[in-house]
Tab-separated table of C-alpha atoms and ligand atoms in Angstrom:
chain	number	residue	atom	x	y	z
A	1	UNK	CA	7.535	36.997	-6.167
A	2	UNK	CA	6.660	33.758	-7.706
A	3	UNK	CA	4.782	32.422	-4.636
A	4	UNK	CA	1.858	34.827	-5.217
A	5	UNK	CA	1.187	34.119	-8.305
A	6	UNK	CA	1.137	30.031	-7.759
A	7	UNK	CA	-1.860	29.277	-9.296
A	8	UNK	CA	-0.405	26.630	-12.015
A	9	UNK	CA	-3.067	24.250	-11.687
A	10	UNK	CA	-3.384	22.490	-14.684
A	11	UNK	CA	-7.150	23.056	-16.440
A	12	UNK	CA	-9.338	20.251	-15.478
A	13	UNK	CA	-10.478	17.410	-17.913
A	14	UNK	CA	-14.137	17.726	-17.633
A	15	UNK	CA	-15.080	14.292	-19.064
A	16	UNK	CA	-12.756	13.152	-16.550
A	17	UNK	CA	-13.845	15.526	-13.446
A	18	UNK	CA	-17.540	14.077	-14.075
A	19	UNK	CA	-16.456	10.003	-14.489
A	20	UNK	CA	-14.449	10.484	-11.464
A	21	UNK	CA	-17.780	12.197	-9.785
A	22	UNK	CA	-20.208	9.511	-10.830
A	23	UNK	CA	-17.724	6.918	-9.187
A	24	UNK	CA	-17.331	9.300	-6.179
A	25	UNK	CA	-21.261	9.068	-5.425
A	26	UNK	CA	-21.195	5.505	-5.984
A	27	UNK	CA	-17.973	4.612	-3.785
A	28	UNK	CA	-20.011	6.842	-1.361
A	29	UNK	CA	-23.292	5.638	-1.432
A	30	UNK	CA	-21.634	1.562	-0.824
A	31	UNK	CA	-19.727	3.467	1.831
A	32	UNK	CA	-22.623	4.743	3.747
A	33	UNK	CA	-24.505	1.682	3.122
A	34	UNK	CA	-21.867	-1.063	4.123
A	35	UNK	CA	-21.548	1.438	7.599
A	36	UNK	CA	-24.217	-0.170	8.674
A	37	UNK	CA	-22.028	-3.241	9.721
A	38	UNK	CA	-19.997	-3.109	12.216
A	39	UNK	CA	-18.967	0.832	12.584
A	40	UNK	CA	-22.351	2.898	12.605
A	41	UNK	CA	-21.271	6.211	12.944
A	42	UNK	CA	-24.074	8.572	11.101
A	43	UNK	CA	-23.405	12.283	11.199
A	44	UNK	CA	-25.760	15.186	9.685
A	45	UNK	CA	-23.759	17.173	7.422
A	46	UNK	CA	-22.246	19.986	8.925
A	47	UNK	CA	-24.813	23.178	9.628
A	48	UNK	CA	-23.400	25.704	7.254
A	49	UNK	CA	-23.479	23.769	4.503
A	50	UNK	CA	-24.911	25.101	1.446
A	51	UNK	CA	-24.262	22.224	-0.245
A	52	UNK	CA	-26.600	19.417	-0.851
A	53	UNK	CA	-25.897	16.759	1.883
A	54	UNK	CA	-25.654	13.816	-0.025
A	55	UNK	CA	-23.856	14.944	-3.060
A	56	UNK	CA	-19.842	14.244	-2.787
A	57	UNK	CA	-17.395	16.812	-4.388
A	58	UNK	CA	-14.553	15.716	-6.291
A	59	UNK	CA	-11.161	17.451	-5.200
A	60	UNK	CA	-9.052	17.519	-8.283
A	61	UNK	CA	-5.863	19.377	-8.193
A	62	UNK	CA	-3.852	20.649	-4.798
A	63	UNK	CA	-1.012	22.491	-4.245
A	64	UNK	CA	1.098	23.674	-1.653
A	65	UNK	CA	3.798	26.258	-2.164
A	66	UNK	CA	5.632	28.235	-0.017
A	67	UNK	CA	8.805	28.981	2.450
A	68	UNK	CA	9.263	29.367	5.781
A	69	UNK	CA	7.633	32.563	6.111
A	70	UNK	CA	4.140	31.536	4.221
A	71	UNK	CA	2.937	29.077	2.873
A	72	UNK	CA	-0.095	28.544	0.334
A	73	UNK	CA	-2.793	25.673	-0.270
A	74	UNK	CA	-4.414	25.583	-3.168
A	75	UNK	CA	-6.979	22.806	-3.756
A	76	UNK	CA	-9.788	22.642	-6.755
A	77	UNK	CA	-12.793	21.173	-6.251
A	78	UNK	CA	-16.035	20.182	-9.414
A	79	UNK	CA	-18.544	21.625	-7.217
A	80	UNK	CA	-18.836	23.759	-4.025
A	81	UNK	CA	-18.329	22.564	-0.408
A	82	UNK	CA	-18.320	23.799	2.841
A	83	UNK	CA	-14.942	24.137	4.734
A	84	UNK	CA	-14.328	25.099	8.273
A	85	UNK	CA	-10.961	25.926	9.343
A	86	UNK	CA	-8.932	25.021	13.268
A	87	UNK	CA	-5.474	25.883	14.479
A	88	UNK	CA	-4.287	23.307	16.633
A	89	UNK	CA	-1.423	22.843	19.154
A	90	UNK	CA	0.372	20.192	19.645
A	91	UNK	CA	1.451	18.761	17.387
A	92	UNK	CA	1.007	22.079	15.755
A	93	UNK	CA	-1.612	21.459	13.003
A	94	UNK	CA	-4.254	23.278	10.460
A	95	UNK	CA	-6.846	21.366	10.194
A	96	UNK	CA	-9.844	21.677	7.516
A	97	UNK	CA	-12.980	20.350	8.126
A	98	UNK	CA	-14.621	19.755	4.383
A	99	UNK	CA	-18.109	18.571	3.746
A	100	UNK	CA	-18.311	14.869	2.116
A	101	UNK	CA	-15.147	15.213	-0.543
A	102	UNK	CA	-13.653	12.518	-3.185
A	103	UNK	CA	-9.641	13.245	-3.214
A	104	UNK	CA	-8.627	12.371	-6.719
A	105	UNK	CA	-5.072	13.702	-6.704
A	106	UNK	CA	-2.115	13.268	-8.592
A	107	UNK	CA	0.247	11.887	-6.283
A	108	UNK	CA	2.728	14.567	-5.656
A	109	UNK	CA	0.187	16.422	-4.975
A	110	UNK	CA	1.029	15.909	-1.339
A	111	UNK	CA	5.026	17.102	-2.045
A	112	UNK	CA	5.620	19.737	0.501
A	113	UNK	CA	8.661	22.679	-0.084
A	114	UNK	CA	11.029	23.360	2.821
A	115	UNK	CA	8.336	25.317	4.610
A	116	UNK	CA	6.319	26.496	7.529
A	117	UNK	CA	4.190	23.194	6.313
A	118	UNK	CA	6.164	19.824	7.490
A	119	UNK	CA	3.160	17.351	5.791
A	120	UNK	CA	-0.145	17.661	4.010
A	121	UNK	CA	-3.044	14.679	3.732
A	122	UNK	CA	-5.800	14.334	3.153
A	123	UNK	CA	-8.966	11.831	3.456
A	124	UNK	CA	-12.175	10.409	4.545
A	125	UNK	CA	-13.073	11.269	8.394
A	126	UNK	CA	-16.242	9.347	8.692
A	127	UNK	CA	-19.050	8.666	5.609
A	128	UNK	CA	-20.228	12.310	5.634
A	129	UNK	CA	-16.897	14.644	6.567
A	130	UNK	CA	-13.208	14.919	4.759
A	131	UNK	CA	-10.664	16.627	6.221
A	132	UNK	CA	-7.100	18.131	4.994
A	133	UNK	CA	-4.583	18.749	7.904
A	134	UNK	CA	-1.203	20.642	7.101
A	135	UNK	CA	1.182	19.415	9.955
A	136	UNK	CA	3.403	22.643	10.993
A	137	UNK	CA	6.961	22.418	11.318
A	138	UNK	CA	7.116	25.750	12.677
A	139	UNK	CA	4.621	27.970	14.609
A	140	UNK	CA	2.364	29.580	11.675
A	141	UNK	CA	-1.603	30.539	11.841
A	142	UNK	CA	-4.366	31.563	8.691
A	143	UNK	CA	-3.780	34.642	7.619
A	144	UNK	CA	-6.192	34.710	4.929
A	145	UNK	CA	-8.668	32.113	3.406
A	146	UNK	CA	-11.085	31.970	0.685
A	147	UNK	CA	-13.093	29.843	-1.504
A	148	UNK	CA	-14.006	31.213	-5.159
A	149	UNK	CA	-15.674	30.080	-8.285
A	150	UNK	CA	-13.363	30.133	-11.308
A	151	UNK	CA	-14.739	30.741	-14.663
A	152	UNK	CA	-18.282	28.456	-14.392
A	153	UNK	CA	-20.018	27.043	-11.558
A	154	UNK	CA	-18.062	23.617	-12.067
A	155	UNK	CA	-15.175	24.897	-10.734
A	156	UNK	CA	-14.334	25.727	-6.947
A	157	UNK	CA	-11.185	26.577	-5.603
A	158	UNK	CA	-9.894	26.655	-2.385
A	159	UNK	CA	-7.069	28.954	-0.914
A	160	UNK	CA	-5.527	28.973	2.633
A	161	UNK	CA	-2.764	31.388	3.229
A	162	UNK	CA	-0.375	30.846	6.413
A	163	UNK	CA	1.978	33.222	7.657
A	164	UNK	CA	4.600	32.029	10.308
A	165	UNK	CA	4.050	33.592	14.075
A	166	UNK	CA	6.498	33.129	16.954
A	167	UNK	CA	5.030	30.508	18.982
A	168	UNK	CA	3.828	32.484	21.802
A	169	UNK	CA	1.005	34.137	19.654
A	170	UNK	CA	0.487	30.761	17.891
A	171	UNK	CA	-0.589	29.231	21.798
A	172	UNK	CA	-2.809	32.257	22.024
A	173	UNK	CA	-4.937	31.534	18.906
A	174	UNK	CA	-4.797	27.973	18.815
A	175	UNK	CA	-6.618	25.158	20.089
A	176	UNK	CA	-6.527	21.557	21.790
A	177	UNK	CA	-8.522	20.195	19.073
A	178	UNK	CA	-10.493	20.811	15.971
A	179	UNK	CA	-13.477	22.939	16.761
A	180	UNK	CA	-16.405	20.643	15.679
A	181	UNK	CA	-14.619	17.221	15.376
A	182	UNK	CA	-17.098	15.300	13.790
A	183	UNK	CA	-15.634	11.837	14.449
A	184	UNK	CA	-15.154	12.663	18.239
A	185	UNK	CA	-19.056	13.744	18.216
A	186	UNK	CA	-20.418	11.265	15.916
A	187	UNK	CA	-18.971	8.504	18.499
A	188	UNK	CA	-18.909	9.412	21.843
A	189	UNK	CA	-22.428	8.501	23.225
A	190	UNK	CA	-22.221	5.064	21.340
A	191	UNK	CA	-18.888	4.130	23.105
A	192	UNK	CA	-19.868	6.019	26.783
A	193	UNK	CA	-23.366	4.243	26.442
A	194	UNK	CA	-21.321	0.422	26.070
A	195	UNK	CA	-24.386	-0.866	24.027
A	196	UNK	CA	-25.554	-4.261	24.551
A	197	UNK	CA	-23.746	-6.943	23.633
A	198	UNK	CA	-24.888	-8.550	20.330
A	199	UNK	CA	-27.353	-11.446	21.271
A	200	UNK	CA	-25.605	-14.886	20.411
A	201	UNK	CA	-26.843	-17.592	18.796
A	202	UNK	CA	-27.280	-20.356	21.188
A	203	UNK	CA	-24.450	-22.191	19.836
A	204	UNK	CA	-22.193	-19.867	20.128
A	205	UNK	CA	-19.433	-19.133	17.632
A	206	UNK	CA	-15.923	-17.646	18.626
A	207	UNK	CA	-15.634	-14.095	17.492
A	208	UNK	CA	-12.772	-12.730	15.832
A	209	UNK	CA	-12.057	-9.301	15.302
A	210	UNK	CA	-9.629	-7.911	12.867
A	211	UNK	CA	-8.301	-4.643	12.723
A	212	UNK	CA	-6.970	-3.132	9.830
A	213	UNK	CA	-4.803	-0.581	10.856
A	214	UNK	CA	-4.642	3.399	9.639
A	215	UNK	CA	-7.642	4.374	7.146
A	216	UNK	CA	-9.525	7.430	5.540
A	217	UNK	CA	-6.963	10.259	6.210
A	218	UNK	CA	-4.544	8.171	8.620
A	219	UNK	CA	-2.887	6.435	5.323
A	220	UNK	CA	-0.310	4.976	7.838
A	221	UNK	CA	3.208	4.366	6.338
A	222	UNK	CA	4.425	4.860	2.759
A	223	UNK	CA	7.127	2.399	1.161
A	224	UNK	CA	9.309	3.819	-1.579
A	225	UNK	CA	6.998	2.225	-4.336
A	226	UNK	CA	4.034	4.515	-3.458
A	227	UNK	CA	2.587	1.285	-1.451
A	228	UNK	CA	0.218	3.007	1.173
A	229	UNK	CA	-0.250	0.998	4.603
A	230	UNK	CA	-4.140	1.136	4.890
A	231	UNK	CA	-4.135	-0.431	1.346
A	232	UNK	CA	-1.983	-3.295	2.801
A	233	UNK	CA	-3.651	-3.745	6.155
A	234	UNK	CA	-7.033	-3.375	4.879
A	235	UNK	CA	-6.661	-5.921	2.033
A	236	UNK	CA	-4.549	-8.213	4.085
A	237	UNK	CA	-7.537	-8.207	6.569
A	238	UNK	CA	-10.139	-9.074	4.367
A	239	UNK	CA	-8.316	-12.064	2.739
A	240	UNK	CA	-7.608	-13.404	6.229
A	241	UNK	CA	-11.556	-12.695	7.268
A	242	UNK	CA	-12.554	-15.200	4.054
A	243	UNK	CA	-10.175	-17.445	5.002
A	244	UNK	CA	-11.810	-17.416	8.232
A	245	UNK	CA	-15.125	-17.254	7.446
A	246	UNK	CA	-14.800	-20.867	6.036
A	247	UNK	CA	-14.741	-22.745	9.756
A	248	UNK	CA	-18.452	-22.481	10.962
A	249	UNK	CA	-16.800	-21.963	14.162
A	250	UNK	CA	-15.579	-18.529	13.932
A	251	UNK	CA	-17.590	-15.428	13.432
A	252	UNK	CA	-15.016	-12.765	11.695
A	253	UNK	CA	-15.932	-9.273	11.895
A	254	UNK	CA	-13.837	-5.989	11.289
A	255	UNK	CA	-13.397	-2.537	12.970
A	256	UNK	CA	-13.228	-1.187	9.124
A	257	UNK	CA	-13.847	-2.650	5.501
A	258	UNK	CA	-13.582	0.157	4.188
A	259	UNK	CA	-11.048	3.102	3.470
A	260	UNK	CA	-12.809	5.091	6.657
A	261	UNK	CA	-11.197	6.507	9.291
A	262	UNK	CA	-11.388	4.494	12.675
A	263	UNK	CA	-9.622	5.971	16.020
A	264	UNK	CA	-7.829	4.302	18.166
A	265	UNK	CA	-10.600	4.265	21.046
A	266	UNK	CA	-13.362	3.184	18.802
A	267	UNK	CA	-11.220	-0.059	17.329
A	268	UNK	CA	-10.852	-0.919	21.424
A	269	UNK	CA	-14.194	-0.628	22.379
A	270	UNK	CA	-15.645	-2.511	19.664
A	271	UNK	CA	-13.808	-5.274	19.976
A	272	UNK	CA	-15.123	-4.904	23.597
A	273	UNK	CA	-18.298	-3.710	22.772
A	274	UNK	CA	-18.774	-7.002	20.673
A	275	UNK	CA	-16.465	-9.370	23.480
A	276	UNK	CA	-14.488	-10.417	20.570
A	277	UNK	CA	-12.719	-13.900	21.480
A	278	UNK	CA	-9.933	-12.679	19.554
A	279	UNK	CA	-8.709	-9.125	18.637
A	280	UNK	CA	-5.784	-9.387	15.634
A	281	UNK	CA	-4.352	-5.646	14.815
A	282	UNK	CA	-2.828	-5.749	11.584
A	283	UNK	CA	-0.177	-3.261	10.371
A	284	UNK	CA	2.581	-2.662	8.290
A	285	UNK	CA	4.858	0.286	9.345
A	286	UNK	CA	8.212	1.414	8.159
A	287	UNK	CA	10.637	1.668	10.165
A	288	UNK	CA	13.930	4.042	10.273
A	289	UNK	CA	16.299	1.337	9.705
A	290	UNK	CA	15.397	0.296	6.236
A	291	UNK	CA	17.528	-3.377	6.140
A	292	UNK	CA	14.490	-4.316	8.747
A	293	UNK	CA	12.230	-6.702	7.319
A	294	UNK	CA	9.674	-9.317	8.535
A	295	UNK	CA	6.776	-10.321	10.339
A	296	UNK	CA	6.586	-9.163	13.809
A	297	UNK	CA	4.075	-9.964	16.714
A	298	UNK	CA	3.740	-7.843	19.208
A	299	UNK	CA	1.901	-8.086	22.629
A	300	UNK	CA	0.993	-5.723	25.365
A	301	UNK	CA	3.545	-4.629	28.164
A	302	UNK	CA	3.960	-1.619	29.314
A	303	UNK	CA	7.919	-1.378	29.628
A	304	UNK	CA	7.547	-2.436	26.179
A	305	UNK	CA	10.647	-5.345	25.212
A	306	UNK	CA	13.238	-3.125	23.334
A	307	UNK	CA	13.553	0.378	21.769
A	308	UNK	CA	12.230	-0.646	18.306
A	309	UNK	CA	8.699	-2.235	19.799
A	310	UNK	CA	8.749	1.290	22.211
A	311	UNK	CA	9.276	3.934	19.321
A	312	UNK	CA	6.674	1.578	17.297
A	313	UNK	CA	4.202	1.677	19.734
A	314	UNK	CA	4.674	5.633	20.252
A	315	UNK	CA	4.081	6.646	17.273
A	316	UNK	CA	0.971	4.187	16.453
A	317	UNK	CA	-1.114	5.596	20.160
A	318	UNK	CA	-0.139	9.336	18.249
A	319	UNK	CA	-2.050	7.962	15.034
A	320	UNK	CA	-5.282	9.943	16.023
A	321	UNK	CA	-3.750	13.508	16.131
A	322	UNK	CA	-2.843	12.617	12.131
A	323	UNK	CA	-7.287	13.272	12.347
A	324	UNK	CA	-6.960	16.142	14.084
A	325	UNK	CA	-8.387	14.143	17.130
A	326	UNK	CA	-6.742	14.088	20.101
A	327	UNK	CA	-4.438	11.310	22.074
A	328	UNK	CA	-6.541	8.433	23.170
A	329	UNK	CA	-7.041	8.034	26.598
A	330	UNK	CA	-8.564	4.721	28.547
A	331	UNK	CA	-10.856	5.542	31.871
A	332	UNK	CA	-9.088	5.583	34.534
A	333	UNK	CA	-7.908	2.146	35.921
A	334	UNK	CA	-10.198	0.460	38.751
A	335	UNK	CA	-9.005	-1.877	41.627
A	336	UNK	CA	-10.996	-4.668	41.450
A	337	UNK	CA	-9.295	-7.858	42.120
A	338	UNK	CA	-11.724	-9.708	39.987
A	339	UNK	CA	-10.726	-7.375	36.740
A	340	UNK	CA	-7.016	-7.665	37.529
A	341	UNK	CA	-7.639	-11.795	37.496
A	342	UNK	CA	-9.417	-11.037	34.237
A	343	UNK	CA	-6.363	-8.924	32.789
A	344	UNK	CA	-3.570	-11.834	33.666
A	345	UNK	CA	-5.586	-14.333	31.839
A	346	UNK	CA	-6.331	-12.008	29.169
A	347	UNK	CA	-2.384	-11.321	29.231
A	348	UNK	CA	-1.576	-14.798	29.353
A	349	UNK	CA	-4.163	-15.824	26.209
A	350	UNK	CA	-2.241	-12.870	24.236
A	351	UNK	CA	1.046	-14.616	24.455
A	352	UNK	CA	0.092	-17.875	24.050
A	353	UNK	CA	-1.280	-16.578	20.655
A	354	UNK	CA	1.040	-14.458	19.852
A	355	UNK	CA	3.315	-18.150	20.286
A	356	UNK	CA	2.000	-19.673	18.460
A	357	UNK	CA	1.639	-17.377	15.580
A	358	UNK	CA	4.898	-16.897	15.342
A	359	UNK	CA	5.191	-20.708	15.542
A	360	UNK	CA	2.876	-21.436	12.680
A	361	UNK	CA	4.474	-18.462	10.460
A	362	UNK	CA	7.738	-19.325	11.039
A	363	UNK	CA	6.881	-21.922	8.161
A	364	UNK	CA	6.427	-20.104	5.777
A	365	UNK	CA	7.295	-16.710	6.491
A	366	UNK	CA	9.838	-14.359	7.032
A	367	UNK	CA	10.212	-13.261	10.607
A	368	UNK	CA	12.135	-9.944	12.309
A	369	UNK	CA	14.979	-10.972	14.583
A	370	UNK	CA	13.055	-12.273	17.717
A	371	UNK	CA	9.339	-11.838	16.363
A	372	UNK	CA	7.749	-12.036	19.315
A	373	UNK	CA	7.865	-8.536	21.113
A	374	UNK	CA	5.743	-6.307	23.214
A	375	UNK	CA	4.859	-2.687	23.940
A	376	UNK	CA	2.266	-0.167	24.935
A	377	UNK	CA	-0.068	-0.492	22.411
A	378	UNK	CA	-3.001	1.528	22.940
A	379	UNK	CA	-4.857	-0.934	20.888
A	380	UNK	CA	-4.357	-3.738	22.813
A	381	UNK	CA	-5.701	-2.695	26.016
A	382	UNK	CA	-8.672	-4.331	26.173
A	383	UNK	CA	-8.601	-5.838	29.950
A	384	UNK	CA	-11.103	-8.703	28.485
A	385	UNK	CA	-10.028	-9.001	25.047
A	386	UNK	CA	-6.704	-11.575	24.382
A	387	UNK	CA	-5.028	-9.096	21.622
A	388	UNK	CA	-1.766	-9.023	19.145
A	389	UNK	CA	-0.677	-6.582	16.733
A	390	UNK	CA	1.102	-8.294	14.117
A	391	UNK	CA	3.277	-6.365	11.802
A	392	UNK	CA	2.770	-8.105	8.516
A	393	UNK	CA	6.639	-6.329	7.396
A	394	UNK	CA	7.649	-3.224	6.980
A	395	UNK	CA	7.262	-0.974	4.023
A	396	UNK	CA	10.768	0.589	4.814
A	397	UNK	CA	12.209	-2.411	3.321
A	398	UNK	CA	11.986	-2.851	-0.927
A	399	UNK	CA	11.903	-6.464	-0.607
A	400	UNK	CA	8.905	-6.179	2.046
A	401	UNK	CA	7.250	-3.880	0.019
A	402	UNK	CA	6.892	-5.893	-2.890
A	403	UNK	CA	5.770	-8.551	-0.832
A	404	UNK	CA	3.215	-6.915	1.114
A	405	UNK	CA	1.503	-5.794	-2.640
A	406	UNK	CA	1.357	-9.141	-3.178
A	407	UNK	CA	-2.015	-11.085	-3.384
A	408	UNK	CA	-0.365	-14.614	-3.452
A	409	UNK	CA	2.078	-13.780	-0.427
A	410	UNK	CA	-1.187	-12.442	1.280
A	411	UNK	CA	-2.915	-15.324	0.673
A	412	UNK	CA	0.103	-17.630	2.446
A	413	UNK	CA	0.834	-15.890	5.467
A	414	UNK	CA	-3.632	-15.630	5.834
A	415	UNK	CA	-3.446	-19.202	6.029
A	416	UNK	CA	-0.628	-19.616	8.470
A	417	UNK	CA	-2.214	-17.889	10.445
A	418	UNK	CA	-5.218	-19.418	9.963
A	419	UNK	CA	-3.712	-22.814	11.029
A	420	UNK	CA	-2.631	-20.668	14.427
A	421	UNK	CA	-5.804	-19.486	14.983
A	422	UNK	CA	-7.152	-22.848	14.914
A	423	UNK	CA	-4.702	-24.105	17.476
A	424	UNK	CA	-5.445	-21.390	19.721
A	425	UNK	CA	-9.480	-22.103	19.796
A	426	UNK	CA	-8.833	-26.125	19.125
A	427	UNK	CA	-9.148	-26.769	23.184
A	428	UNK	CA	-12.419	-24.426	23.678
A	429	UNK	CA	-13.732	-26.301	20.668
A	430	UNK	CA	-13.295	-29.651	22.053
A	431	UNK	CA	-14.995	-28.514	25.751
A	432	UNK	CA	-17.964	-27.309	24.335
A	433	UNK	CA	-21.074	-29.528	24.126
B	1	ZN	ZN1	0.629	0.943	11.211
């Protein structure tokens, strides 16, 4: 049977394998060193490993073959790390916990058959984990797994078999969540503890906090030109943050600058953590109907204004389980009158934003049919924190596509909303002393 004997990974280039690696420790070493901004999250390599902690392996070549009775992953890494495998229910997932690892894959790489295995990715979980999660379209659990050293030492390779199980076995074995999640561990305390808030210069600026959506292993949605959200909403974020950093008014900061990983909770309660003046969520999502196109702002509500903004805003709050993590829950609700006053202001300062965003874009811009729209964004639920998720476009849509890749269009729609931004502080600026 030709599944069995899959192994047609092309040889490595070696020249290549160790360039790549040199860049890997560098883009690693910024990565842990630029941390220290605004998202410390510092984890000790996993226990097991063997490996040295600060080295990075370089994954070169995966594979996934299989039907809906097995399914194989085969993945080839330039030096040896330690892997830790989970079964996890719902959504059914495997999910592999890999010490610090560089994906340099060809891009099909991630090409799935008709199989027990629905979706494969792959990515950064925080500066000192990776992770590869195989989304199951059918009940399946490990039936074998293995990691061996091919010819040399410089070659490592990686194989997970999967057999398919009716799903009353696959609730026995599996779990809620991934067995040592190092993200969930790594950040806990720091967000239960609500550090201090940042001591302000006495002249205080107003604080603005972007938030690139997706990251690290959530790559968020794909348009049909390869264009991969994070890229989008990252580099769309840090064009608007320059912009902004010009007006000695504004301190910018972001919940990544990086291609990290950032849940859902932890982008909240930094911007909460810091009392941001301003919280701006920044996607760039595809949608099913593909003739969609345009900027979109959305604000909290939880009815949510029409089925688009509600099936948007469902499958963003499910973003975490992409990590393996679980759904993102907020504490529970408290009745205080005084924190209900503060979330109908906060309410009312979103959608006077969100306004005049759409206001100042309009000019400029190409806008949805009725851009301003709300739903249950987990993300904007901040009680103290006036928030909007703007949808830059959608990478469903060609034309939006080629757009979003765009520095110069980037650049534009930055400085709209620069100009809204500026309305929205312009009466705070003129009260203060
Ligand atoms: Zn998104």
């Amino acid at each position: 049977m030709k599944l069995w004997d899959a192994t047609g990974i092309p040889g490595p280039d070696l020249r290549l394998i160790r360039m790549l690696k040199t860049l890997a420790i560098l883009v690693l070493t910024i990565f842990v060193t630029s941390v220290a901004g605004p998202m410390v999250i510092v984890q000790a390599a996993p226990e097991a490993s063997a490996v040295e902690s600060k080295k990075a392996a370089v994954a070169y070549a995966a594979r996934l073959v299989g039907d809906k009775g097995r399914a194989r992953l085969i993945v080839d890494f330039d030096s040896a790390v330690s892997y830790k495998t989970s079964v996890i229910k719902d959504p059914k997932r495997i999910v592999i916990n890999l010490s610090k690892t560089v994906f340099s894959l060809n891009k099909d790489a991630t090409d799935v058959p008709d199989s027990v295995v629905e979706a494969f990715r792959f990515g950064a979980i925080d500066p000192q984990n990776s992770r590869i999660v195989l989304s199951l379209s059918s009940p399946a659990l490990i039936d074998s797994q293995r990691m061996k050293s091919l010819n040399d030492q410089d070659r490592h390779r990686l194989i997970v078999d999967l057999v398919a199980v009716d799903a009353e076995k696959f609730q026995k074995v599996a779990v809620e969540r991934a067995e040592t999640p190092p993200v969930a561990k790594a950040v806990k305390p720091e967000v239960q503890k609500r550090p201090e808030p940042r001591k302000r210069e006495s002249k205080r600026k107003f604080l603005i906090v972007l938030d690139p959506g997706h990251g690290g292993i959530d790559y968020g949605a794909g348009g049909q030109r390869g264009t991969q959200e994070k890229d989008v909403t990252l580099n769309f974020a840090k064009q608007l943050a320059t912009q902004l950093r010009e007006n000695p008014s504004y301190e910018v900061m972001m919940t990544r600058d990086d291609d990290s990983f950032v849940s859902l909770t932890q982008r909240l309660e930094f911007a909460r953590n810091e009392k941001a003046d301003l919280f701006i969520s920044i996607h760039a999502d595809s949608l099913r109907q593909r003739n969609i196109r345009g900027a979109t702002v959305y604000t909290l509500s939880k009815k949510g204004s029409d089925s688009l903004a509600r099936s948007l805003a469902r499958k963003q709050n499910r973003s975490d389980l992409i990590a393996g993590l679980a759904l993102p829950q907020l504490e529970a609700p408290v009745n205080d009158i005084l924190i209900d006053l503060t979330r109908r202001e906060t309410k009312s300062f979103s959608k006077r934003f969100a306004k005049s965003l759409v206001g100042s874009m309009r000019k400029g811009v190409r806008l949805i049919r009725n851009p301003l729209r709300s739903a249950d964004f987990f993300v904007l639920k901040a009680p103290e924190v006036p928030s909007v998720l703007l949808e830059l476009g959608y990478l469903s849509n060609r034309r939006d596509e080629k757009l979003l890749s765009s520095k110069k269009w980037q650049q534009m729609v930055a400085g709209r909303m620069r100009l809204a931004i500026d309305g929205f502080f312009a009466p705070r600026m003129a009260a203060k002393p």
